[in-house]
Amino acid sequence: MSEHSTYTPGNSVEKWLDDRLPVVRFAKEHLMDFPTPKNLNYWWTFGAILVMCLGIQIVTGIILAMHYTPNVAMAFDSVEHIRRDVNGGRIIQAVHAVGASMFFVALYIHMFRGLYYGSYKAPREIIWILGVLIFILTVATAFMGYILPWGQMSFWGATVISNIFSAIPVVGENIKQLVLGGFAVGNPTLNRFFSLHYLLPFVIAAIVGLHIWALHVPGNNNPIGVEVKESRDTVAFHPYYTMKDLFAMVVFMIPFAWFVFFAPDILGHPDNYIMANSQVTPAHIVPEWYLLPFYTILRAIDFNVLFIDSKLGGVIAMGGALVMLLILPWLDTSKVRSGTFRPMFKWFYWLFAINFVALTYLGAQPAEGIYTVLAKVCTAYYFIYFLVVLPVLSRIETPKPLPTSISESVLGKAHA
Amino acid sequence: MIGAIDMFKTKFIIAAVAAMVGLTSVSAQAAEAGAPIERQNWSFAGIFGTYDENQLQRGFQVFREVCASCHGASLIAFRNLSEPGGPGFSEEQVKALAAEYEVEDPTAEGGRRPGIPADRWPSPFANDQEARDANGGSLPPDFSVLAKARGVTDPFPTWVFNYFTGYQEGGADYIHALLNGYHDEVPETAPEGFELAEGKYYNDYFPGHAIGMAPPLSDGLVTYEPGEDGVTVPETVEQYSTDVAAFMMWMAEPHLVSRKQTGFVVLLFLVLFAGLMYATKRKLWAGIEH
Amino acid sequence: MATQAEHSSTNRRDFLYVATGAVGAVGAAAVVWPLINQLNPDASTLALASIEFDVGAIPEGQSVTITWRGLPVFVRHRTAAEIEEARAVPLADLKDPQTDEERVKEGHEQWLVMIANCTHLGCIPVGESGDFDGWFCPCHGSHYDSAGRIRRGPAPANLVVPPYEFVSDTLIQIG
């Protein structure tokens, strides 16, 4: 967007700096004057909310690492030490733990917004793919973070998930041992997961930088999905969207604070208050809620397909669920971005959203009776949506007429 | 008009967040109990809940005189008993109490010395194996966080409401129920074909019903002094179990009171700040059709 | 200043912006403080900031080393000869002038309580040695007398007496 450059160095010092390292110019162009469609709704504030979530997790995480001990004999007690003795430790620890859940709430909303408004379509494919990578890395980070308190769920969650690697033919068992640093989850596992849990958020932050860089090439998508045509379609990012995003962040902090201060353990599992014990498995092993949809898909494959056994099949299905997201820009070829103008798409989209919630619910239920059948049905629809519904709709659907521009659209709304 | 649409969207976002979050409770389940566990009227439940000092002192007495002979509380230091938000013992009382116990200290003569307030509660057994040997093979769990390590699986829609009431006292409910759930002999409500193993006791609420712990409480077992407020309470299993469950909740969550107090200030601030932000945002956007 | 701002048209709007900013600043400060305060010593450390020690078991002419706030502390039961020797030294001979009385508690002159780190570079001096019947630091050769005062060598100051008091005849509380 250099052709829009709005920055003129005010004095000789600024000019000197600008000739050598144009950070002020960069900030002015990309954080302040960046032209942003003026019709973005509140679903568009979740990007900023996610940046805040990442920041909260990094700051509280660095603090927790100052007091935490990554050793199987001491990890559990050191987390309790944080809760009991460290100044403000109970709150900081709760912010980090609740923060993980709130991060995923925002992440899923952000993704479903992209899915509805077609934000993955050309020329924004790279933004979307980077976003999916961020999602996958965040899942990995959250999973490793959950191991650190070294409770029963930590231990058995790690055991169950690391067994996914053993599904890989021939080399699976070796890869599993490589990941765990032993034959089962133990001290080496805890230590390396702590190291990686500390590292990955910074990798995520770097990819977030790329994600925003890629966003600032074509600029934002918007609720009508019609590209910006002229300057009156946009407003400056600052102060208009900085203010709107900040407002949304504060609102987001209200349920966040509710959980931190009034129900810090309700999102967790009682069994994680029992120290890890390799001799006793808890009655129900349930991953954290944000992993449940993919956990359901993993469990849904309980049958062999040709030479692929059910275990490998489940792993393939779960990996495939993520691959669907990665190749989505080429599955949905409809020229119309926004779901608002796609009468048939809307129905399948909302069914997909409900289906996703159902997958989440089913992940927490025992794998028996009606639940296994429902899990298969929901898993099937997940894939059908991407592989059948979207490609077919792209060909047969007649979209509603699009407004010619953002300005026309907002004027029409105001006079309606 | 635009305001109304915004409002609708905002509500929608809140509802979506609530729905997503609401799902999580499905994972909050533990303790497969046979009979439903009744909720007790805990003073520390709910957003305004605080601990009752007299109850915590009584609960401590039950813990000390009954439970502590088999159960440890390794994360609790004597000093915790005089810290704000707890049973409210004085520092002198805690000092005297700590001195009644001997603790291990490799730097002391003979490896043992009288306790001081900074010491942790001494374990009744040297190690897990010794604890098992003394208890017919069962390991008496440590009490430090036990009240949070147990829970009750609430049916739908109760678990949804828990998110809005902040009810997290399932552990205390379970402990109370367990202590009142003993039967002298296997009752008719037992699962069909249930046979009690030697050295086990039948309990309605223990997973699998066969618990290794003999009924620890009986009416009149602990003699309560009248509280500071002169109130006397009955010396019954019901009362003992309520008191000790409350004390265990405090052990597991010693900063509950200050946490909730801070929470009120934070939430009040956020609501006020959100209001101001909204007004500012509206003013800013007033001249722009969007 | 506000009246010159580009967007301002009414005072009410300015007031709103200033109020929002001020409340935001208060909120930010309230968030930052706990993040810094967590670095301070935690409750378990503070619980050991003050310790009690019974000196009654130390025979005359002997000393013990105890730990206080992570530091070694000498507690010496001095002999009458040591006390006399310390009191006989003229202040003019001292590098860091301090009378023996200033280094002990009145009525408990036989007890000398000092942090056991040499004031030079922190080594632990060896007891009952050196040229002044006190302590000698083997690291860089500082000599302390029987009141723990620096007499010769590179150390600039006397061994530090921690804050302490006798809560009974033989029980001291340090810190």
PDB file of N, CA and C in Angstrom, chain A residues 324-392:
ATOM      1  N   MET A 324      -8.826 -30.155   5.049  1.00  0.00           N
ATOM      2  CA  MET A 324      -9.987 -29.531   4.425  1.00  0.00           C
ATOM      3  C   MET A 324      -9.896 -28.007   4.526  1.00  0.00           C
ATOM      4  N   LEU A 325      -9.506 -27.549   5.717  1.00  0.00           N
ATOM      5  CA  LEU A 325      -9.409 -26.099   5.918  1.00  0.00           C
ATOM      6  C   LEU A 325      -8.314 -25.500   5.042  1.00  0.00           C
ATOM      7  N   LEU A 326      -7.216 -26.254   4.913  1.00  0.00           N
ATOM      8  CA  LEU A 326      -6.084 -25.729   4.134  1.00  0.00           C
ATOM      9  C   LEU A 326      -6.426 -25.594   2.649  1.00  0.00           C
ATOM     10  N   ILE A 327      -7.195 -26.538   2.116  1.00  0.00           N
ATOM     11  CA  ILE A 327      -7.483 -26.494   0.671  1.00  0.00           C
ATOM     12  C   ILE A 327      -8.821 -25.817   0.367  1.00  0.00           C
ATOM     13  N   LEU A 328      -9.481 -25.334   1.429  1.00  0.00           N
ATOM     14  CA  LEU A 328     -10.798 -24.713   1.246  1.00  0.00           C
ATOM     15  C   LEU A 328     -10.849 -23.653   0.131  1.00  0.00           C
ATOM     16  N   PRO A 329      -9.856 -22.781   0.002  1.00  0.00           N
ATOM     17  CA  PRO A 329      -9.954 -21.738  -1.030  1.00  0.00           C
ATOM     18  C   PRO A 329     -10.172 -22.308  -2.434  1.00  0.00           C
ATOM     19  N   TRP A 330      -9.786 -23.540  -2.656  1.00  0.00           N
ATOM     20  CA  TRP A 330      -9.945 -24.111  -4.005  1.00  0.00           C
ATOM     21  C   TRP A 330     -11.141 -25.059  -4.088  1.00  0.00           C
ATOM     22  N   LEU A 331     -11.817 -25.270  -2.974  1.00  0.00           N
ATOM     23  CA  LEU A 331     -13.015 -26.109  -2.995  1.00  0.00           C
ATOM     24  C   LEU A 331     -14.245 -25.257  -3.279  1.00  0.00           C
ATOM     25  N   ASP A 332     -14.260 -24.059  -2.707  1.00  0.00           N
ATOM     26  CA  ASP A 332     -15.391 -23.155  -2.899  1.00  0.00           C
ATOM     27  C   ASP A 332     -15.009 -22.163  -3.999  1.00  0.00           C
ATOM     28  N   THR A 333     -15.529 -22.380  -5.185  1.00  0.00           N
ATOM     29  CA  THR A 333     -15.116 -21.547  -6.312  1.00  0.00           C
ATOM     30  C   THR A 333     -16.151 -20.491  -6.655  1.00  0.00           C
ATOM     31  N   SER A 334     -17.173 -20.351  -5.817  1.00  0.00           N
ATOM     32  CA  SER A 334     -18.199 -19.342  -6.089  1.00  0.00           C
ATOM     33  C   SER A 334     -17.553 -17.970  -6.131  1.00  0.00           C
ATOM     34  N   LYS A 335     -17.978 -17.165  -7.084  1.00  0.00           N
ATOM     35  CA  LYS A 335     -17.399 -15.835  -7.247  1.00  0.00           C
ATOM     36  C   LYS A 335     -17.880 -14.890  -6.138  1.00  0.00           C
ATOM     37  N   VAL A 336     -19.013 -15.235  -5.557  1.00  0.00           N
ATOM     38  CA  VAL A 336     -19.570 -14.368  -4.518  1.00  0.00           C
ATOM     39  C   VAL A 336     -18.943 -14.750  -3.169  1.00  0.00           C
ATOM     40  N   ARG A 337     -18.409 -13.756  -2.475  1.00  0.00           N
ATOM     41  CA  ARG A 337     -17.731 -14.070  -1.214  1.00  0.00           C
ATOM     42  C   ARG A 337     -18.728 -14.239  -0.068  1.00  0.00           C
ATOM     43  N   SER A 338     -19.516 -13.202   0.147  1.00  0.00           N
ATOM     44  CA  SER A 338     -20.320 -13.147   1.366  1.00  0.00           C
ATOM     45  C   SER A 338     -21.494 -14.116   1.339  1.00  0.00           C
ATOM     46  N   GLY A 339     -21.655 -14.865   2.438  1.00  0.00           N
ATOM     47  CA  GLY A 339     -22.781 -15.778   2.561  1.00  0.00           C
ATOM     48  C   GLY A 339     -24.123 -15.057   2.515  1.00  0.00           C
ATOM     49  N   THR A 340     -24.101 -13.760   2.819  1.00  0.00           N
ATOM     50  CA  THR A 340     -25.340 -12.981   2.814  1.00  0.00           C
ATOM     51  C   THR A 340     -26.057 -13.047   1.465  1.00  0.00           C
ATOM     52  N   PHE A 341     -25.280 -13.139   0.404  1.00  0.00           N
ATOM     53  CA  PHE A 341     -25.880 -13.116  -0.934  1.00  0.00           C
ATOM     54  C   PHE A 341     -25.951 -14.500  -1.565  1.00  0.00           C
ATOM     55  N   ARG A 342     -25.788 -15.539  -0.722  1.00  0.00           N
ATOM     56  CA  ARG A 342     -25.833 -16.908  -1.261  1.00  0.00           C
ATOM     57  C   ARG A 342     -26.927 -17.680  -0.550  1.00  0.00           C
ATOM     58  N   PRO A 343     -28.141 -17.667  -1.107  1.00  0.00           N
ATOM     59  CA  PRO A 343     -29.298 -18.240  -0.408  1.00  0.00           C
ATOM     60  C   PRO A 343     -29.140 -19.718  -0.045  1.00  0.00           C
ATOM     61  N   MET A 344     -28.536 -20.521  -0.914  1.00  0.00           N
ATOM     62  CA  MET A 344     -28.411 -21.952  -0.597  1.00  0.00           C
ATOM     63  C   MET A 344     -27.254 -22.201   0.366  1.00  0.00           C
ATOM     64  N   PHE A 345     -26.163 -21.504   0.106  1.00  0.00           N
ATOM     65  CA  PHE A 345     -24.973 -21.655   0.957  1.00  0.00           C
ATOM     66  C   PHE A 345     -25.300 -21.452   2.428  1.00  0.00           C
ATOM     67  N   LYS A 346     -26.125 -20.426   2.681  1.00  0.00           N
ATOM     68  CA  LYS A 346     -26.482 -20.083   4.054  1.00  0.00           C
ATOM     69  C   LYS A 346     -26.951 -21.296   4.852  1.00  0.00           C
ATOM     70  N   TRP A 347     -27.877 -22.031   4.236  1.00  0.00           N
ATOM     71  CA  TRP A 347     -28.438 -23.187   4.945  1.00  0.00           C
ATOM     72  C   TRP A 347     -27.359 -24.192   5.284  1.00  0.00           C
ATOM     73  N   PHE A 348     -26.521 -24.522   4.303  1.00  0.00           N
ATOM     74  CA  PHE A 348     -25.485 -25.521   4.559  1.00  0.00           C
ATOM     75  C   PHE A 348     -24.456 -25.001   5.560  1.00  0.00           C
ATOM     76  N   TYR A 349     -24.218 -23.685   5.495  1.00  0.00           N
ATOM     77  CA  TYR A 349     -23.254 -23.093   6.432  1.00  0.00           C
ATOM     78  C   TYR A 349     -23.741 -23.248   7.868  1.00  0.00           C
ATOM     79  N   TRP A 350     -24.991 -22.877   8.112  1.00  0.00           N
ATOM     80  CA  TRP A 350     -25.484 -22.966   9.485  1.00  0.00           C
ATOM     81  C   TRP A 350     -25.580 -24.412   9.948  1.00  0.00           C
ATOM     82  N   LEU A 351     -25.907 -25.297   9.010  1.00  0.00           N
ATOM     83  CA  LEU A 351     -25.909 -26.715   9.355  1.00  0.00           C
ATOM     84  C   LEU A 351     -24.498 -27.156   9.742  1.00  0.00           C
ATOM     85  N   PHE A 352     -23.510 -26.622   9.019  1.00  0.00           N
ATOM     86  CA  PHE A 352     -22.120 -26.945   9.330  1.00  0.00           C
ATOM     87  C   PHE A 352     -21.748 -26.433  10.726  1.00  0.00           C
ATOM     88  N   ALA A 353     -22.207 -25.231  11.051  1.00  0.00           N
ATOM     89  CA  ALA A 353     -21.908 -24.649  12.369  1.00  0.00           C
ATOM     90  C   ALA A 353     -22.535 -25.497  13.477  1.00  0.00           C
ATOM     91  N   ILE A 354     -23.816 -25.873  13.270  1.00  0.00           N
ATOM     92  CA  ILE A 354     -24.495 -26.710  14.271  1.00  0.00           C
ATOM     93  C   ILE A 354     -23.793 -28.064  14.370  1.00  0.00           C
ATOM     94  N   ASN A 355     -23.416 -28.579  13.216  1.00  0.00           N
ATOM     95  CA  ASN A 355     -22.720 -29.863  13.165  1.00  0.00           C
ATOM     96  C   ASN A 355     -21.417 -29.802  13.958  1.00  0.00           C
ATOM     97  N   PHE A 356     -20.745 -28.665  13.868  1.00  0.00           N
ATOM     98  CA  PHE A 356     -19.471 -28.504  14.578  1.00  0.00           C
ATOM     99  C   PHE A 356     -19.704 -28.490  16.091  1.00  0.00           C
ATOM    100  N   VAL A 357     -20.763 -27.801  16.503  1.00  0.00           N
ATOM    101  CA  VAL A 357     -21.119 -27.792  17.924  1.00  0.00           C
ATOM    102  C   VAL A 357     -21.461 -29.219  18.374  1.00  0.00           C
ATOM    103  N   ALA A 358     -22.172 -29.938  17.512  1.00  0.00           N
ATOM    104  CA  ALA A 358     -22.528 -31.320  17.840  1.00  0.00           C
ATOM    105  C   ALA A 358     -21.275 -32.175  17.982  1.00  0.00           C
ATOM    106  N   LEU A 359     -20.302 -31.968  17.094  1.00  0.00           N
ATOM    107  CA  LEU A 359     -19.044 -32.716  17.191  1.00  0.00           C
ATOM    108  C   LEU A 359     -18.367 -32.434  18.539  1.00  0.00           C
ATOM    109  N   THR A 360     -18.441 -31.175  18.957  1.00  0.00           N
ATOM    110  CA  THR A 360     -17.867 -30.810  20.253  1.00  0.00           C
ATOM    111  C   THR A 360     -18.562 -31.565  21.377  1.00  0.00           C
ATOM    112  N   TYR A 361     -19.904 -31.543  21.320  1.00  0.00           N
ATOM    113  CA  TYR A 361     -20.686 -32.196  22.360  1.00  0.00           C
ATOM    114  C   TYR A 361     -20.381 -33.694  22.409  1.00  0.00           C
ATOM    115  N   LEU A 362     -20.344 -34.295  21.231  1.00  0.00           N
ATOM    116  CA  LEU A 362     -20.156 -35.748  21.177  1.00  0.00           C
ATOM    117  C   LEU A 362     -18.787 -36.164  21.711  1.00  0.00           C
ATOM    118  N   GLY A 363     -17.802 -35.280  21.559  1.00  0.00           N
ATOM    119  CA  GLY A 363     -16.462 -35.602  22.040  1.00  0.00           C
ATOM    120  C   GLY A 363     -16.417 -35.820  23.537  1.00  0.00           C
ATOM    121  N   ALA A 364     -17.373 -35.214  24.248  1.00  0.00           N
ATOM    122  CA  ALA A 364     -17.374 -35.342  25.703  1.00  0.00           C
ATOM    123  C   ALA A 364     -18.241 -36.501  26.175  1.00  0.00           C
ATOM    124  N   GLN A 365     -18.954 -37.120  25.240  1.00  0.00           N
ATOM    125  CA  GLN A 365     -19.830 -38.228  25.628  1.00  0.00           C
ATOM    126  C   GLN A 365     -19.079 -39.555  25.517  1.00  0.00           C
ATOM    127  N   PRO A 366     -19.517 -40.550  26.286  1.00  0.00           N
ATOM    128  CA  PRO A 366     -18.882 -41.862  26.152  1.00  0.00           C
ATOM    129  C   PRO A 366     -19.109 -42.421  24.743  1.00  0.00           C
ATOM    130  N   ALA A 367     -18.117 -43.138  24.227  1.00  0.00           N
ATOM    131  CA  ALA A 367     -18.226 -43.682  22.869  1.00  0.00           C
ATOM    132  C   ALA A 367     -19.057 -44.954  22.905  1.00  0.00           C
ATOM    133  N   GLU A 368     -20.382 -44.774  22.999  1.00  0.00           N
ATOM    134  CA  GLU A 368     -21.245 -45.955  23.041  1.00  0.00           C
ATOM    135  C   GLU A 368     -22.633 -45.597  22.534  1.00  0.00           C
ATOM    136  N   GLY A 369     -23.363 -46.610  22.129  1.00  0.00           N
ATOM    137  CA  GLY A 369     -24.750 -46.453  21.723  1.00  0.00           C
ATOM    138  C   GLY A 369     -24.936 -45.432  20.626  1.00  0.00           C
ATOM    139  N   ILE A 370     -25.965 -44.570  20.827  1.00  0.00           N
ATOM    140  CA  ILE A 370     -26.354 -43.604  19.818  1.00  0.00           C
ATOM    141  C   ILE A 370     -25.220 -42.630  19.511  1.00  0.00           C
ATOM    142  N   TYR A 371     -24.347 -42.402  20.512  1.00  0.00           N
ATOM    143  CA  TYR A 371     -23.297 -41.400  20.324  1.00  0.00           C
ATOM    144  C   TYR A 371     -22.323 -41.778  19.215  1.00  0.00           C
ATOM    145  N   THR A 372     -22.017 -43.079  19.096  1.00  0.00           N
ATOM    146  CA  THR A 372     -21.069 -43.463  18.045  1.00  0.00           C
ATOM    147  C   THR A 372     -21.699 -43.270  16.667  1.00  0.00           C
ATOM    148  N   VAL A 373     -23.006 -43.526  16.579  1.00  0.00           N
ATOM    149  CA  VAL A 373     -23.685 -43.330  15.299  1.00  0.00           C
ATOM    150  C   VAL A 373     -23.694 -41.857  14.938  1.00  0.00           C
ATOM    151  N   LEU A 374     -24.075 -41.026  15.924  1.00  0.00           N
ATOM    152  CA  LEU A 374     -24.114 -39.578  15.674  1.00  0.00           C
ATOM    153  C   LEU A 374     -22.733 -39.054  15.304  1.00  0.00           C
ATOM    154  N   ALA A 375     -21.712 -39.582  15.974  1.00  0.00           N
ATOM    155  CA  ALA A 375     -20.351 -39.126  15.691  1.00  0.00           C
ATOM    156  C   ALA A 375     -19.998 -39.395  14.229  1.00  0.00           C
ATOM    157  N   LYS A 376     -20.420 -40.555  13.740  1.00  0.00           N
ATOM    158  CA  LYS A 376     -20.121 -40.892  12.335  1.00  0.00           C
ATOM    159  C   LYS A 376     -20.874 -39.966  11.390  1.00  0.00           C
ATOM    160  N   VAL A 377     -22.151 -39.718  11.722  1.00  0.00           N
ATOM    161  CA  VAL A 377     -22.966 -38.849  10.858  1.00  0.00           C
ATOM    162  C   VAL A 377     -22.363 -37.446  10.813  1.00  0.00           C
ATOM    163  N   CYS A 378     -22.017 -36.930  11.982  1.00  0.00           N
ATOM    164  CA  CYS A 378     -21.482 -35.564  12.043  1.00  0.00           C
ATOM    165  C   CYS A 378     -20.124 -35.464  11.354  1.00  0.00           C
ATOM    166  N   THR A 379     -19.313 -36.505  11.539  1.00  0.00           N
ATOM    167  CA  THR A 379     -18.019 -36.515  10.855  1.00  0.00           C
ATOM    168  C   THR A 379     -18.237 -36.523   9.347  1.00  0.00           C
ATOM    169  N   ALA A 380     -19.183 -37.325   8.915  1.00  0.00           N
ATOM    170  CA  ALA A 380     -19.467 -37.405   7.475  1.00  0.00           C
ATOM    171  C   ALA A 380     -19.873 -36.035   6.946  1.00  0.00           C
ATOM    172  N   TYR A 381     -20.762 -35.337   7.673  1.00  0.00           N
ATOM    173  CA  TYR A 381     -21.201 -34.046   7.162  1.00  0.00           C
ATOM    174  C   TYR A 381     -20.056 -33.045   7.113  1.00  0.00           C
ATOM    175  N   TYR A 382     -19.164 -33.135   8.098  1.00  0.00           N
ATOM    176  CA  TYR A 382     -18.008 -32.229   8.109  1.00  0.00           C
ATOM    177  C   TYR A 382     -17.270 -32.315   6.774  1.00  0.00           C
ATOM    178  N   PHE A 383     -17.034 -33.554   6.330  1.00  0.00           N
ATOM    179  CA  PHE A 383     -16.276 -33.724   5.085  1.00  0.00           C
ATOM    180  C   PHE A 383     -17.137 -33.432   3.857  1.00  0.00           C
ATOM    181  N   ILE A 384     -18.424 -33.818   3.947  1.00  0.00           N
ATOM    182  CA  ILE A 384     -19.310 -33.571   2.800  1.00  0.00           C
ATOM    183  C   ILE A 384     -19.410 -32.077   2.525  1.00  0.00           C
ATOM    184  N   TYR A 385     -19.465 -31.296   3.602  1.00  0.00           N
ATOM    185  CA  TYR A 385     -19.573 -29.840   3.435  1.00  0.00           C
ATOM    186  C   TYR A 385     -18.434 -29.316   2.568  1.00  0.00           C
ATOM    187  N   PHE A 386     -17.226 -29.769   2.873  1.00  0.00           N
ATOM    188  CA  PHE A 386     -16.070 -29.253   2.131  1.00  0.00           C
ATOM    189  C   PHE A 386     -15.945 -29.880   0.750  1.00  0.00           C
ATOM    190  N   LEU A 387     -16.147 -31.215   0.683  1.00  0.00           N
ATOM    191  CA  LEU A 387     -15.805 -31.926  -0.548  1.00  0.00           C
ATOM    192  C   LEU A 387     -16.950 -31.980  -1.546  1.00  0.00           C
ATOM    193  N   VAL A 388     -18.186 -31.880  -1.068  1.00  0.00           N
ATOM    194  CA  VAL A 388     -19.330 -31.989  -1.985  1.00  0.00           C
ATOM    195  C   VAL A 388     -20.119 -30.682  -2.029  1.00  0.00           C
ATOM    196  N   VAL A 389     -20.581 -30.240  -0.863  1.00  0.00           N
ATOM    197  CA  VAL A 389     -21.504 -29.103  -0.843  1.00  0.00           C
ATOM    198  C   VAL A 389     -20.884 -27.859  -1.484  1.00  0.00           C
ATOM    199  N   LEU A 390     -19.717 -27.474  -1.030  1.00  0.00           N
ATOM    200  CA  LEU A 390     -19.128 -26.224  -1.533  1.00  0.00           C
ATOM    201  C   LEU A 390     -18.826 -26.277  -3.031  1.00  0.00           C
ATOM    202  N   PRO A 391     -18.172 -27.348  -3.538  1.00  0.00           N
ATOM    203  CA  PRO A 391     -17.914 -27.379  -4.983  1.00  0.00           C
ATOM    204  C   PRO A 391     -19.202 -27.382  -5.812  1.00  0.00           C
ATOM    205  N   VAL A 392     -20.218 -28.132  -5.333  1.00  0.00           N
ATOM    206  CA  VAL A 392     -21.449 -28.227  -6.113  1.00  0.00           C
ATOM    207  C   VAL A 392     -22.200 -26.896  -6.086  1.00  0.00           C
TER     208      VAL A 392
END
